[in-house]
Short mmCIF file of C-alpha atoms in Angstrom, two decimals:
data_model
loop_
_atom_site.label_atom_id
_atom_site.label_comp_id
_atom_site.label_asym_id
_atom_site.label_seq_id
_atom_site.Cartn_x
_atom_site.Cartn_y
_atom_site.Cartn_z
CA MET A 81 82.49 130.91 -27.35
CA THR A 82 82.50 134.66 -27.94
CA ALA A 83 79.57 136.26 -29.85
CA PRO A 84 79.84 137.96 -33.50
CA ARG A 85 79.74 141.52 -33.21
CA ARG A 86 76.67 143.24 -34.63
CA ILE A 87 77.44 146.20 -36.81
CA GLY A 88 74.64 148.57 -38.00
CA LEU A 89 74.93 150.23 -41.17
CA LYS A 90 72.67 153.58 -42.05
CA ALA A 91 72.04 155.50 -45.23
CA SER A 92 69.46 157.66 -46.63
CA CYS A 93 68.11 154.76 -48.85
CA VAL A 94 68.12 151.16 -48.52
CA VAL A 95 67.10 148.30 -50.54
CA GLY A 96 65.55 145.41 -48.60
CA PHE A 97 63.72 142.57 -49.52
CA ASP A 98 60.11 141.70 -48.58
CA GLY A 99 60.44 137.78 -49.47
CA SER A 100 59.61 138.18 -53.09
CA ARG A 101 60.92 141.48 -54.23
CA HIS A 102 63.23 144.67 -53.53
CA VAL A 103 61.79 147.25 -51.58
CA LEU A 104 63.20 150.81 -50.75
CA TRP A 105 63.32 152.04 -47.10
CA ARG A 106 64.19 155.68 -46.49
CA ASP A 107 66.47 156.46 -43.58
CA GLY A 108 67.05 152.69 -43.41
CA GLU A 109 69.34 150.34 -41.16
CA VAL A 110 71.02 147.08 -42.07
CA VAL A 111 72.47 145.33 -38.83
CA ILE A 112 74.86 142.44 -39.36
CA GLU A 113 75.84 139.72 -37.17
CA GLY A 114 79.10 137.95 -38.38
CA ALA A 115 78.79 136.96 -41.98
CA ARG A 116 74.86 137.00 -41.94
CA ILE A 117 72.26 139.97 -41.99
CA LEU A 118 70.21 140.42 -38.77
CA PHE A 119 67.68 143.03 -39.51
CA VAL A 120 66.70 145.28 -42.40
CA GLY A 121 64.30 148.26 -41.70
CA ARG A 122 64.08 151.03 -39.23
CA GLY A 123 64.58 151.13 -35.43
CA PHE A 124 66.54 148.20 -34.65
CA PRO A 125 65.22 147.68 -31.22
CA GLY A 126 68.48 145.43 -29.93
CA PRO A 127 71.87 146.14 -28.78
CA VAL A 128 74.61 146.96 -31.61
CA ASP A 129 78.38 147.01 -30.94
CA GLN A 130 79.31 149.81 -33.74
CA TRP A 131 76.99 152.24 -35.87
CA ILE A 132 78.42 153.24 -39.23
CA ASP A 133 76.46 156.05 -40.96
CA TYR A 134 76.69 156.34 -44.50
CA GLY A 135 74.82 159.50 -45.11
CA ASN A 136 73.14 160.63 -48.45
CA ALA A 137 73.87 157.18 -50.13
CA LEU A 138 72.19 153.52 -51.24
CA LEU A 139 72.92 150.67 -49.14
CA GLY A 140 72.09 147.75 -51.04
CA PRO A 141 72.95 143.91 -51.99
CA GLY A 142 76.21 143.37 -53.64
CA PHE A 143 76.37 142.86 -57.59
CA ILE A 144 76.77 139.41 -58.93
CA ASP A 145 78.76 139.12 -62.24
CA LEU A 146 78.84 135.95 -63.94
CA ASP A 147 81.05 136.76 -66.68
CA ALA A 148 83.40 138.92 -64.82
CA LEU A 149 86.63 139.88 -66.52
CA GLY A 150 89.51 138.43 -64.62
CA ASP A 151 92.06 139.57 -67.03
CA LEU A 152 94.08 142.71 -68.44
CA ASP A 153 91.48 143.54 -70.92
CA SER A 154 92.85 143.74 -74.68
CA THR A 155 89.46 144.89 -76.55
CA VAL A 156 91.08 148.20 -76.32
CA LEU A 157 93.48 147.11 -79.04
CA THR A 158 90.77 145.86 -81.12
CA LEU A 159 88.67 148.96 -81.12
CA ASP A 160 88.71 150.64 -84.58
CA ASN A 161 91.96 148.50 -85.36
CA GLY A 162 90.55 146.41 -88.20
CA ASP A 163 90.17 142.71 -88.67
CA GLU A 164 91.34 141.04 -85.17
CA ARG A 165 92.64 137.95 -87.24
CA ASP A 166 95.46 140.44 -88.74
CA MET A 167 96.60 141.27 -85.23
CA GLY A 168 97.54 138.01 -83.61
CA ARG A 169 94.03 137.87 -81.50
CA MET A 170 94.01 134.28 -83.03
CA TRP A 171 96.46 131.58 -83.71
CA SER A 172 97.93 131.27 -87.32
CA ALA A 173 98.99 128.07 -88.58
CA GLU A 174 102.42 129.27 -88.40
CA TYR A 175 102.45 129.98 -84.66
CA LEU A 176 100.38 126.40 -84.21
CA ALA A 177 103.14 124.68 -85.98
CA THR A 178 106.20 126.18 -83.64
CA GLY A 179 104.61 125.32 -80.77
CA PRO A 180 102.06 127.56 -78.59
CA ARG A 181 103.40 129.23 -75.58
CA GLU A 182 102.56 131.48 -72.66
CA SER A 183 102.27 134.91 -72.96
CA TYR A 184 102.57 135.52 -69.12
CA SER A 185 104.79 134.04 -66.40
CA PHE A 186 102.74 132.01 -63.50
CA ASP A 187 103.06 135.16 -61.29
CA GLU A 188 101.67 137.72 -64.06
CA GLU A 189 98.74 135.11 -64.66
CA VAL A 190 97.81 135.34 -61.12
CA PHE A 191 98.43 139.03 -60.97
CA LYS A 192 95.87 139.79 -63.62
CA TYR A 193 93.35 138.31 -61.25
CA ARG A 194 94.43 140.54 -58.20
CA TYR A 195 94.32 143.48 -60.81
CA ALA A 196 90.86 142.63 -61.90
CA PHE A 197 89.40 141.32 -58.64
CA THR A 198 90.20 144.69 -57.15
CA GLN A 199 88.41 146.52 -60.18
CA LEU A 200 85.47 144.35 -59.51
CA ILE A 201 85.44 145.32 -55.84
CA ARG A 202 85.77 148.85 -56.75
CA ASN A 203 82.31 148.82 -58.81
CA GLY A 204 80.22 147.10 -56.35
CA ILE A 205 80.65 143.44 -57.39
CA THR A 206 80.62 141.16 -54.26
CA THR A 207 80.15 137.72 -56.37
CA ALA A 208 82.19 136.94 -59.24
CA MET A 209 82.64 134.18 -61.64
CA PRO A 210 85.74 135.25 -63.82
CA ILE A 211 86.77 134.89 -67.30
CA THR A 212 89.99 135.15 -69.04
CA SER A 213 91.16 135.05 -72.69
CA MET A 214 92.86 131.58 -74.24
CA TYR A 215 94.38 132.93 -77.22
CA TYR A 216 97.45 134.07 -75.40
CA ARG A 217 97.67 130.94 -73.19
CA GLU A 218 99.85 127.56 -74.21
CA TRP A 219 96.24 125.84 -73.76
CA ALA A 220 94.25 126.88 -71.00
CA GLU A 221 94.16 127.32 -67.37
CA THR A 222 95.97 125.21 -64.59
CA PHE A 223 94.95 123.68 -61.28
CA ASP A 224 97.93 125.31 -59.80
CA GLU A 225 97.04 128.67 -61.10
CA PHE A 226 93.67 128.70 -59.56
CA ALA A 227 94.93 127.51 -56.22
CA ALA A 228 96.71 130.89 -56.22
CA VAL A 229 94.00 132.71 -57.48
CA ALA A 230 91.68 131.44 -54.62
CA ASP A 231 94.17 132.72 -52.17
CA VAL A 232 94.09 136.13 -53.88
CA ALA A 233 89.96 136.16 -53.99
CA ALA A 234 90.03 135.05 -50.10
CA GLU A 235 92.61 137.98 -49.26
CA LEU A 236 90.80 140.48 -50.92
CA GLY A 237 87.57 139.10 -49.72
CA LEU A 238 85.67 138.60 -52.83
CA ARG A 239 83.12 135.95 -53.18
CA THR A 240 84.21 133.84 -56.25
CA TYR A 241 82.79 130.67 -58.42
CA LEU A 242 85.82 129.74 -59.58
CA GLY A 243 87.75 126.79 -61.59
CA PRO A 244 90.38 126.35 -64.28
CA CYS A 245 89.19 126.82 -67.88
CA TYR A 246 89.28 123.79 -70.03
CA MET A 247 88.83 122.97 -73.91
CA SER A 248 89.65 120.27 -76.34
CA GLY A 249 90.46 122.49 -79.50
CA MET A 250 91.23 125.84 -80.64
CA GLN A 251 90.45 127.60 -83.98
CA TYR A 252 93.20 128.56 -86.09
CA LEU A 253 93.91 130.80 -89.03
CA ARG A 254 95.36 129.29 -92.17
CA ALA A 255 97.38 131.43 -94.52
CA ASP A 256 94.96 131.71 -97.25
CA GLY A 257 92.63 133.46 -94.57
CA THR A 258 90.39 130.44 -93.87
CA LEU A 259 89.70 128.93 -90.51
CA ALA A 260 90.44 125.37 -89.13
CA GLU A 261 90.26 123.56 -86.07
CA HIS A 262 93.06 122.20 -84.00
CA TRP A 263 91.95 119.25 -81.64
CA ASP A 264 93.68 117.64 -78.49
CA GLU A 265 91.12 115.45 -76.70
CA PRO A 266 93.35 114.04 -74.17
CA ARG A 267 94.42 117.75 -73.20
CA GLY A 268 90.71 118.46 -73.03
CA LEU A 269 89.99 115.48 -70.78
CA ALA A 270 92.95 116.40 -68.63
CA GLY A 271 91.72 120.14 -68.10
CA LEU A 272 88.52 118.62 -66.95
CA ASP A 273 90.21 116.41 -64.40
CA ALA A 274 92.21 119.49 -63.01
CA ALA A 275 88.70 121.32 -62.76
CA GLU A 276 87.22 118.12 -60.75
CA ARG A 277 90.23 118.33 -58.62
CA PHE A 278 90.11 122.18 -57.99
CA PHE A 279 86.33 121.70 -57.18
CA ARG A 280 86.76 118.97 -54.67
CA GLU A 281 89.55 120.68 -52.87
CA PHE A 282 88.51 124.24 -52.86
CA ASP A 283 84.68 124.10 -53.05
CA GLY A 284 83.45 125.74 -49.71
CA SER A 285 86.93 126.84 -48.87
CA HIS A 286 88.06 129.99 -47.14
CA GLY A 287 84.82 129.90 -44.70
CA GLY A 288 82.42 129.59 -48.15
CA LEU A 289 83.93 132.48 -49.77
CA ILE A 290 85.52 130.27 -52.78
CA ARG A 291 82.66 128.10 -54.45
CA GLY A 292 83.87 125.63 -57.11
CA ALA A 293 82.41 125.84 -60.74
CA LEU A 294 82.73 124.00 -64.25
CA LEU A 295 84.10 126.12 -66.96
CA PRO A 296 84.42 124.85 -70.28
CA ASP A 297 85.75 127.41 -72.64
CA ARG A 298 83.22 127.71 -75.49
CA ILE A 299 80.97 125.45 -77.22
CA GLN A 300 82.78 125.03 -80.49
CA THR A 301 86.26 124.35 -78.66
CA CYS A 302 84.66 121.30 -76.81
CA THR A 303 84.42 117.96 -78.05
CA PRO A 304 81.18 115.60 -77.11
CA ALA A 305 83.28 113.54 -74.87
CA LEU A 306 84.45 116.52 -73.05
CA LEU A 307 80.92 118.18 -72.55
CA GLN A 308 79.08 114.64 -72.10
CA ARG A 309 81.52 114.26 -68.99
CA THR A 310 81.19 118.13 -67.83
CA ALA A 311 77.33 117.32 -67.67
CA ALA A 312 77.89 114.00 -65.78
CA LEU A 313 80.24 115.64 -63.29
CA SER A 314 77.96 118.60 -62.97
CA CYS A 315 75.29 116.29 -61.63
CA GLU A 316 77.57 114.21 -59.69
CA LEU A 317 78.86 117.33 -57.71
CA ALA A 318 75.90 119.57 -58.26
CA ALA A 319 78.24 121.84 -59.57
CA PRO A 320 77.04 125.15 -62.01
CA VAL A 321 78.46 124.80 -65.28
CA ARG A 322 79.35 128.23 -67.58
CA LEU A 323 79.70 127.69 -71.06
CA HIS A 324 79.73 130.42 -73.63
CA CYS A 325 77.63 130.12 -76.84
CA CYS A 326 75.28 131.40 -79.11
CA GLN A 327 77.44 134.36 -79.39
CA GLY A 328 78.28 134.80 -83.22
CA PRO A 329 77.02 133.31 -86.76
CA GLY A 330 80.38 131.92 -87.12
CA GLU A 331 79.84 129.84 -84.01
CA VAL A 332 76.40 128.56 -84.91
CA LYS A 333 77.67 127.71 -88.43
CA ARG A 334 80.42 125.73 -87.25
CA VAL A 335 78.60 123.83 -84.54
CA LYS A 336 75.84 122.72 -86.98
CA ARG A 337 78.61 121.37 -89.39
CA LEU A 338 80.65 119.66 -86.54
CA ARG A 339 77.60 118.47 -84.65
CA GLY A 340 74.77 118.51 -86.88
CA LEU A 341 72.54 120.44 -84.45
CA ALA A 342 72.33 124.32 -83.62
CA PRO A 343 74.26 125.22 -80.38
CA LEU A 344 71.03 125.02 -78.03
CA ALA A 345 69.74 121.77 -79.39
CA TRP A 346 73.00 120.27 -79.29
CA LEU A 347 73.47 121.39 -75.44
CA GLU A 348 69.93 119.80 -75.04
CA HIS A 349 70.99 116.43 -76.63
CA LEU A 350 73.81 116.78 -74.06
CA ASP A 351 71.84 116.98 -70.92
CA LEU A 352 73.56 120.63 -70.56
CA LEU A 353 70.53 122.56 -70.40
CA GLY A 354 69.00 123.01 -66.63
CA PRO A 355 68.84 125.07 -63.50
CA ARG A 356 72.91 124.61 -63.11
CA SER A 357 73.89 125.89 -66.45
CA VAL A 358 74.66 129.61 -66.94
CA LEU A 359 75.11 130.38 -70.58
CA PRO A 360 76.69 133.78 -71.96
CA HIS A 361 75.41 135.23 -74.16
CA GLY A 362 72.49 133.57 -76.03
CA ILE A 363 72.26 136.32 -78.70
CA TYR A 364 72.03 134.05 -81.89
CA ILE A 365 68.98 131.65 -81.15
CA GLU A 366 66.91 129.56 -83.44
CA GLY A 367 63.85 131.66 -82.90
CA ASP A 368 60.89 130.41 -80.25
CA ASP A 369 62.02 126.73 -80.13
CA ASP A 370 65.35 127.86 -78.52
CA LEU A 371 63.64 130.25 -76.16
CA ALA A 372 61.32 127.54 -75.06
CA ARG A 373 64.54 125.35 -74.68
CA LEU A 374 65.71 128.02 -72.14
CA ALA A 375 62.51 128.67 -70.28
CA ASP A 376 61.46 124.97 -70.08
CA SER A 377 64.91 123.67 -68.75
CA GLY A 378 65.49 126.48 -66.20
CA THR A 379 68.66 127.65 -67.85
CA SER A 380 70.00 130.81 -67.17
CA LEU A 381 71.50 133.44 -69.58
CA ILE A 382 74.22 135.89 -68.77
CA HIS A 383 73.59 138.91 -70.47
CA CYS A 384 76.53 141.22 -71.29
CA PRO A 385 75.21 143.89 -73.54
CA VAL A 386 78.41 146.61 -73.56
CA VAL A 387 80.90 144.27 -74.83
CA PHE A 388 78.64 143.16 -78.05
CA ALA A 389 77.18 146.64 -78.70
CA ARG A 390 80.97 147.57 -79.05
CA ASP A 391 80.71 145.78 -82.36
CA GLY A 392 77.20 146.51 -83.35
CA GLU A 393 75.40 143.42 -81.99
CA ALA A 394 72.91 143.24 -79.42
CA LEU A 395 70.35 140.79 -77.89
CA ASP A 396 66.88 140.77 -79.63
CA SER A 397 65.78 141.26 -77.03
CA PHE A 398 66.01 141.24 -73.23
CA GLY A 399 62.36 142.14 -72.63
CA ARG A 400 61.16 139.35 -75.13
CA TYR A 401 63.40 136.75 -73.57
CA ARG A 402 62.16 137.55 -69.94
CA ALA A 403 58.46 137.39 -71.34
CA ARG A 404 59.05 133.93 -72.13
CA GLY A 405 60.12 133.12 -68.20
CA ILE A 406 63.97 133.13 -68.94
CA ASN A 407 66.06 134.07 -65.95
CA PHE A 408 68.66 136.63 -66.59
CA ALA A 409 72.08 137.36 -64.85
CA LEU A 410 74.47 139.97 -65.65
CA GLY A 411 78.03 140.19 -66.74
CA THR A 412 80.68 142.71 -67.81
CA ASP A 413 83.13 140.37 -69.48
CA THR A 414 85.20 143.23 -70.59
CA TRP A 415 86.86 146.52 -69.33
CA PRO A 416 85.14 148.57 -67.25
CA ALA A 417 83.99 146.34 -64.61
CA ASP A 418 80.77 148.65 -64.32
CA LEU A 419 77.59 146.74 -64.38
CA LEU A 420 75.78 150.21 -63.74
CA ASP A 421 77.10 151.07 -67.11
CA ASN A 422 75.96 147.47 -68.64
CA MET A 423 72.25 148.37 -66.93
CA ARG A 424 72.30 151.79 -68.56
CA GLN A 425 73.35 150.51 -72.07
CA GLY A 426 71.43 147.29 -71.76
CA LEU A 427 68.05 149.15 -70.88
CA ASN A 428 68.54 151.87 -74.11
CA ILE A 429 69.63 148.67 -76.18
CA ALA A 430 66.69 146.70 -75.23
CA ARG A 431 64.15 149.39 -75.72
CA ILE A 432 65.82 150.31 -79.05
CA LYS A 433 65.49 146.57 -80.19
CA ALA A 434 61.82 146.13 -78.98
CA GLY A 435 60.86 149.55 -80.62
CA GLY A 436 59.54 151.04 -77.21
CA ASN A 437 59.92 151.29 -73.52
CA GLN A 438 57.22 148.89 -72.35
CA GLY A 439 58.83 145.70 -72.16
CA THR A 440 62.03 146.37 -70.14
CA SER A 441 62.41 148.58 -67.03
CA ALA A 442 65.37 149.86 -65.01
CA LEU A 443 64.46 147.64 -62.24
CA ASP A 444 64.51 144.23 -64.48
CA PHE A 445 68.37 144.99 -65.00
CA TYR A 446 68.81 145.69 -61.32
CA ASN A 447 67.00 142.35 -60.53
CA ALA A 448 69.16 140.65 -63.07
CA ALA A 449 72.34 142.00 -61.32
CA THR A 450 71.08 140.88 -58.04
CA LEU A 451 68.21 138.51 -57.74
CA GLY A 452 68.74 136.78 -61.37
CA GLY A 453 72.50 136.16 -60.78
CA ALA A 454 71.68 134.70 -57.26
CA LYS A 455 69.01 132.55 -59.02
CA ALA A 456 71.36 131.26 -61.62
CA LEU A 457 73.71 130.33 -58.76
CA GLY A 458 71.07 128.41 -56.68
CA ARG A 459 71.55 130.65 -53.98
CA ASP A 460 68.87 132.21 -51.99
CA ASP A 461 70.96 133.88 -49.48
CA LEU A 462 72.72 136.09 -52.10
CA GLY A 463 71.35 139.26 -54.33
CA ARG A 464 69.23 140.67 -51.48
CA LEU A 465 69.28 142.40 -48.19
CA ALA A 466 67.12 139.97 -45.65
CA PRO A 467 67.41 138.38 -42.43
CA GLY A 468 69.59 135.37 -42.73
CA ALA A 469 71.08 136.38 -46.05
CA ARG A 470 74.77 136.71 -46.44
CA ALA A 471 75.82 140.06 -45.23
CA ASP A 472 77.39 141.13 -49.00
CA ILE A 473 76.30 144.68 -49.25
CA THR A 474 77.29 147.84 -51.23
CA VAL A 475 76.97 151.45 -50.74
CA PHE A 476 76.77 153.94 -53.67
CA SER A 477 77.10 157.47 -52.84
CA LEU A 478 74.32 159.59 -53.94
CA ALA A 479 76.37 163.13 -53.44
CA GLY A 480 78.00 163.40 -56.78
CA MET A 481 76.78 166.47 -58.96
CA HIS A 482 77.04 164.17 -61.96
CA LEU A 483 73.67 162.18 -60.43
CA GLY A 484 71.63 165.28 -60.74
CA PRO A 485 68.89 165.91 -58.56
CA LEU A 486 67.47 163.07 -56.84
CA PHE A 487 64.31 161.59 -57.29
CA ASP A 488 64.64 157.63 -57.16
CA PRO A 489 68.33 156.56 -56.10
CA LEU A 490 68.33 153.80 -58.45
CA LYS A 491 66.92 155.32 -61.47
CA ASN A 492 69.35 158.27 -61.01
CA LEU A 493 72.18 155.64 -60.53
CA ILE A 494 71.52 153.86 -63.68
CA LEU A 495 70.79 156.98 -65.80
CA ALA A 496 73.90 158.57 -64.59
CA GLY A 497 75.65 156.42 -62.02
CA ARG A 498 79.20 155.27 -62.48
CA GLY A 499 80.45 152.04 -60.86
CA ASP A 500 83.11 154.08 -58.77
CA ASP A 501 80.28 155.66 -57.06
CA CYS A 502 80.42 152.68 -54.65
CA ILE A 503 82.34 154.08 -51.88
CA ALA A 504 81.99 151.23 -49.47
CA SER A 505 81.64 147.01 -49.73
CA TRP A 506 81.02 144.31 -47.31
CA ILE A 507 81.25 140.60 -48.13
CA ASP A 508 80.22 138.15 -45.85
CA GLY A 509 80.16 140.60 -42.89
CA ARG A 510 83.61 141.96 -43.80
CA CYS A 511 84.26 145.68 -44.70
CA VAL A 512 86.40 144.66 -47.79
CA MET A 513 86.53 148.67 -49.24
CA HIS A 514 86.11 151.87 -47.22
CA ASP A 515 85.89 155.44 -48.81
CA GLY A 516 86.60 153.75 -52.16
CA GLN A 517 89.82 151.85 -51.01
CA VAL A 518 90.26 148.15 -51.13
CA ASN A 519 91.74 146.87 -48.16
CA GLY A 520 95.34 146.51 -48.60
CA VAL A 521 95.71 147.71 -52.34
CA ASP A 522 98.24 150.11 -53.46
CA TYR A 523 96.22 151.51 -56.43
CA ALA A 524 99.57 153.24 -57.80
CA SER A 525 101.64 150.39 -57.46
CA LEU A 526 98.76 147.92 -59.05
CA GLN A 527 98.13 150.24 -62.03
CA HIS A 528 102.03 150.31 -62.62
CA GLN A 529 102.42 146.59 -62.72
CA ALA A 530 99.44 146.15 -65.06
CA GLN A 531 100.99 148.82 -67.39
CA GLN A 532 104.02 147.07 -67.92
CA GLN A 533 102.52 143.62 -68.17
CA PHE A 534 99.95 144.98 -70.65
CA HIS A 535 103.01 146.30 -72.77
CA ALA A 536 104.14 142.74 -72.54
CA LEU A 537 100.98 141.20 -73.71
CA MET A 538 101.08 143.86 -76.59
CA ARG A 539 104.44 142.59 -77.74
CA SER A 540 103.20 138.92 -77.56
CA HIS A 541 100.91 139.37 -80.36
CA ALA A 542 103.12 139.71 -82.94
CA THR A 543 104.29 135.94 -82.45
CA ARG A 544 100.79 134.56 -83.24
CA ALA A 545 100.49 136.98 -86.53
CA PHE A 546 101.62 135.33 -89.78
CA GLY A 547 105.42 136.57 -90.30
CA GLN A 548 105.73 137.64 -86.86
CA PRO A 549 105.67 141.45 -87.94
CA ASP A 550 106.96 144.30 -85.81
CA TRP A 551 104.21 144.44 -83.02
CA ARG A 552 103.92 148.07 -83.06
CA SER A 553 102.57 147.86 -86.79
CA LEU A 554 99.71 146.00 -85.48
CA PHE A 555 97.98 148.58 -83.22
CA GLN A 556 96.52 151.85 -84.75
CA PRO A 557 95.95 154.81 -82.10
CA ALA A 558 92.76 156.59 -82.63
CA ILE A 559 94.84 159.86 -83.24
CA PRO A 560 98.19 159.08 -84.86
CA PHE A 561 101.37 159.45 -82.51
CA ALA A 562 103.44 162.56 -83.61
CA ASP A 563 106.43 160.75 -83.03
CA ALA A 564 107.42 157.06 -83.45
CA TRP A 565 107.02 154.56 -81.02
CA SER A 566 109.88 153.18 -79.52
CA GLU A 567 111.27 150.74 -76.38
CA ALA A 568 111.57 153.53 -74.36
CA ARG A 569 108.45 155.38 -74.78
CA PRO A 570 106.23 152.59 -76.22
CA LEU A 571 102.98 154.05 -74.62
CA CYS A 572 102.14 157.74 -73.53
CA THR A 573 100.63 156.39 -70.27
CA LEU A 574 103.73 154.29 -69.34
CA ALA A 575 105.64 156.89 -68.06
CA SER A 576 103.06 158.75 -66.17
CA ALA A 577 101.92 155.00 -64.63
CA SER A 578 105.45 154.87 -63.12
CA GLY A 579 105.18 158.26 -61.56
CA GLN A 580 108.14 159.65 -63.71
#
């Protein structure tokens, strides 16, 4: 049997791991052999088949995004555009009565993942647990869809934790503006069956690059039976469970009304708090009791600071939760797929909420994006550069003038860096991006198709809004267009994206 090739990577700065924490090597080296890291440090003594010198760059562990956008993000449509309920971002009673339908074809559903996964790799994310929106689906995600998504992830080389999202209910809007729930228990349980089938068939596939996960939609859209069966299946399969909760006052009020308990107490009652549970977003909690529930159970929180800050909401606070021993992972949850931006904004927000800079450091956020994400997944071979770890490695250029004079590469990147400062990415020992180019992806064609598909998504909003208004009336640009929208030129970017 032929021995795997040894490839050595060099950079002016290398983030190693000493067994308990990240450490910085100046003029460092990383040697990989197959899918594993063989050496981190300086002066590797053995033979190497190929050396690659990245020069003035930070070579570090790949980022782990556990609420990674797998979609064409539609939040740009909601920015400064009034109440989301008036623009088809929620099912209307009228839409529900006529029968919900898919906004995309099967191929379009799969394409959105190709587009999103490419963006993740471009931003230095090497492990992702994707999230998409259910409001424009007929119901939830399907086995066949995710079988195709697994192939896309493997083709691009992205390490993913996948499974079709499932739910047993959907909230909808009545004509009088009040909210109601539509429940379909059999459909929810069938969705869990599909998720179990996916896990059993795909967990560990493509050389271990694809792993399974149980991904119920949100705590308020799942019945007790669905969550109880999820908890039992997680135990049986040793599968991670991600469940969105504690993300809004309306959710908390609704769960208390439906279940008689606040969200985290309800999950505790269902045995859904524990080391395999990863919960976005944990913002609206019931004080110290909930912090104790999270810490004592070993549950991890996925912190997504940017998407909540856009609506004036924030965790109170990152430092306070960490001081109680709660493990944090990071997520993007929205466009752009830039975890550096989430670190920067998250750090600023945490200090504003805490009223000072003592409780949270830049390193705390970097740790959350690496070691914290790995801990949430139960993986001691991810999120670090150390002998024996998987060779998931990112290279961030330090040459950009926007970074300013360098003192500490990590601080400079968190203060001024961008996701696209990532110039190379290695996942499982395979170089999946070089010089900012993801292997095998035509960026111009990808963007053109995404723009066309996004236009179709915009049109679909009218079918969910009461009265099915002209879709163009639902979205208002920041600066009014000088001429009227038309089918020939609905958006100023559509023509340029097609190269016309």
